[in-house]
mmCIF file of C-alpha atoms in Angstrom:
data_model
loop_
_atom_site.group_PDB
_atom_site.id
_atom_site.type_symbol
_atom_site.label_atom_id
_atom_site.label_comp_id
_atom_site.label_asym_id
_atom_site.label_seq_id
_atom_site.Cartn_x
_atom_site.Cartn_y
_atom_site.Cartn_z
ATOM 1 C CA MET A 15 0.000 0.000 0.000
ATOM 2 C CA SER A 16 1.490 3.322 -1.084
ATOM 3 C CA ILE A 17 2.035 6.124 1.410
ATOM 4 C CA THR A 18 1.873 9.734 0.219
ATOM 5 C CA MET A 19 3.401 12.545 2.249
ATOM 6 C CA ASN A 20 2.534 16.216 1.752
ATOM 7 C CA LEU A 21 5.190 18.366 3.401
ATOM 8 C CA TYR A 22 4.617 22.107 3.648
ATOM 9 C CA TYR A 23 7.917 24.011 3.875
ATOM 10 C CA THR A 24 7.507 27.660 4.812
ATOM 11 C CA GLY A 25 10.262 30.249 4.913
ATOM 12 C CA SER A 26 10.658 33.940 4.281
ATOM 13 C CA GLU A 27 12.048 36.185 1.553
ATOM 14 C CA GLY A 28 12.033 33.399 -1.030
ATOM 15 C CA SER A 29 13.971 30.881 1.068
ATOM 16 C CA ALA A 30 11.566 28.013 0.346
ATOM 17 C CA ARG A 31 12.010 28.431 -3.403
ATOM 18 C CA ARG A 32 15.790 28.640 -3.006
ATOM 19 C CA PHE A 33 15.624 25.400 -1.003
ATOM 20 C CA VAL A 34 13.853 23.684 -3.918
ATOM 21 C CA GLU A 35 16.345 25.096 -6.408
ATOM 22 C CA GLU A 36 19.250 23.740 -4.371
ATOM 23 C CA MET A 37 17.550 20.372 -3.854
ATOM 24 C CA GLU A 38 17.293 20.090 -7.640
ATOM 25 C CA SER A 39 20.683 21.564 -8.603
ATOM 26 C CA SER A 40 22.593 19.532 -5.983
ATOM 27 C CA GLY A 41 21.121 16.238 -7.211
ATOM 28 C CA THR A 42 19.500 15.546 -3.844
ATOM 29 C CA ALA A 43 15.987 15.482 -5.304
ATOM 30 C CA ALA A 44 17.129 13.179 -8.131
ATOM 31 C CA GLY A 45 18.737 10.877 -5.574
ATOM 32 C CA ILE A 46 15.518 10.691 -3.590
ATOM 33 C CA ARG A 47 13.562 9.935 -6.761
ATOM 34 C CA ALA A 48 15.971 7.078 -7.492
ATOM 35 C CA GLU A 49 15.629 5.488 -4.058
ATOM 36 C CA GLU A 50 14.113 2.023 -4.017
ATOM 37 C CA GLY A 51 10.418 2.250 -3.248
ATOM 38 C CA ASN A 52 10.038 5.900 -4.277
ATOM 39 C CA GLU A 53 7.027 6.330 -6.523
ATOM 40 C CA ARG A 54 6.881 10.124 -6.665
ATOM 41 C CA TYR A 55 8.846 13.171 -5.538
ATOM 42 C CA ASP A 56 7.580 16.510 -6.877
ATOM 43 C CA TYR A 57 7.463 20.137 -5.725
ATOM 44 C CA PHE A 58 4.507 22.497 -5.996
ATOM 45 C CA LEU A 59 4.283 26.213 -5.266
ATOM 46 C CA SER A 60 1.453 27.766 -3.291
ATOM 47 C CA LEU A 61 -0.440 30.561 -5.021
ATOM 48 C CA ALA A 62 -2.013 31.526 -1.698
ATOM 49 C CA ASP A 63 1.308 31.703 0.142
ATOM 50 C CA PRO A 64 4.386 32.422 -2.010
ATOM 51 C CA GLU A 65 6.643 31.600 0.964
ATOM 52 C CA THR A 66 5.464 27.961 1.032
ATOM 53 C CA VAL A 67 6.432 25.046 -1.190
ATOM 54 C CA LEU A 68 4.752 21.671 -1.136
ATOM 55 C CA PRO A 69 6.906 18.613 -1.771
ATOM 56 C CA ILE A 70 4.751 15.551 -2.363
ATOM 57 C CA ASP A 71 6.500 12.245 -2.038
ATOM 58 C CA GLN A 72 5.010 8.784 -2.405
ATOM 59 C CA TRP A 73 6.523 5.529 -1.225
ATOM 60 C CA LYS A 74 5.721 1.913 -2.017
ATOM 61 C CA ASP A 75 5.202 1.063 1.655
ATOM 62 C CA GLN A 76 6.283 1.923 5.202
ATOM 63 C CA ALA A 77 9.552 -0.008 4.813
ATOM 64 C CA ALA A 78 10.528 2.170 1.821
ATOM 65 C CA LEU A 79 9.644 5.346 3.737
ATOM 66 C CA ASP A 80 11.644 4.142 6.749
ATOM 67 C CA ALA A 81 14.639 3.413 4.499
ATOM 68 C CA HIS A 82 14.362 6.924 3.049
ATOM 69 C CA HIS A 83 14.309 8.430 6.536
ATOM 70 C CA ALA A 84 17.524 6.512 7.331
ATOM 71 C CA SER A 85 19.222 7.442 4.043
ATOM 72 C CA PRO A 86 22.017 9.978 3.509
ATOM 73 C CA TYR A 87 19.559 11.993 1.395
ATOM 74 C CA MET A 88 17.526 12.706 4.515
ATOM 75 C CA GLU A 89 20.621 14.188 6.173
ATOM 76 C CA LYS A 90 21.215 16.420 3.123
ATOM 77 C CA LEU A 91 17.567 17.459 3.072
ATOM 78 C CA ALA A 92 17.600 18.297 6.801
ATOM 79 C CA ALA A 93 20.774 20.363 6.387
ATOM 80 C CA LEU A 94 19.173 22.355 3.564
ATOM 81 C CA ARG A 95 16.012 22.913 5.610
ATOM 82 C CA ASP A 96 18.222 24.339 8.361
ATOM 83 C CA LYS A 97 20.239 26.418 5.892
ATOM 84 C CA TYR A 98 17.073 28.063 4.572
ATOM 85 C CA ASP A 99 15.404 28.233 8.027
ATOM 86 C CA LEU A 100 12.288 26.412 6.869
ATOM 87 C CA HIS A 101 9.441 25.398 9.125
ATOM 88 C CA MET A 102 7.284 22.476 8.172
ATOM 89 C CA ARG A 103 4.146 20.519 8.716
ATOM 90 C CA ALA A 104 3.266 17.126 7.319
ATOM 91 C CA GLU A 105 0.189 15.269 6.144
ATOM 92 C CA ARG A 106 0.150 11.525 5.516
ATOM 93 C CA PHE A 107 -2.244 9.782 3.134
ATOM 94 C CA VAL A 108 -2.938 6.201 2.098
ATOM 95 C CA PRO A 109 -5.077 5.148 -0.890
ATOM 96 C CA ALA A 110 -8.864 5.228 -0.504
ATOM 97 C CA GLU A 111 -10.609 1.906 -0.059
ATOM 98 C CA ASN A 112 -12.934 2.638 -2.996
ATOM 99 C CA PRO A 113 -11.175 5.065 -5.350
ATOM 100 C CA THR A 114 -13.868 4.649 -8.010
ATOM 101 C CA SER A 115 -16.398 6.513 -5.838
ATOM 102 C CA ASP A 116 -14.820 9.806 -6.966
ATOM 103 C CA GLN A 117 -14.850 9.034 -10.693
ATOM 104 C CA GLY A 118 -18.024 11.051 -11.290
ATOM 105 C CA PHE A 119 -16.191 14.214 -10.205
ATOM 106 C CA LEU A 120 -13.034 13.685 -12.254
ATOM 107 C CA ARG A 121 -12.436 14.892 -15.776
ATOM 108 C CA SER A 122 -9.947 13.033 -17.951
#
């Protein structure tokens, strides 16, 4: 069962965007995407709050997420969060039992 994490990183004076830029340019984001069990690792920008970025990462299962948390990439990520003085909150999601119940609201 996949686990999806929404992580809201909030900074000031553009620090959250600079964090994302360094995650990408340093290869840290690419390394996370290549980790075994990673199914998604993307960044989104908030229109409502330009000082917040939303990384969404998805993992095959809890074991893959635990391995990510123990990986050297997590140390790099934590150091960059500190460098850019980001504050965060997290949301955790698992797939819905009946995902077809929402199909009437979706447009392909």
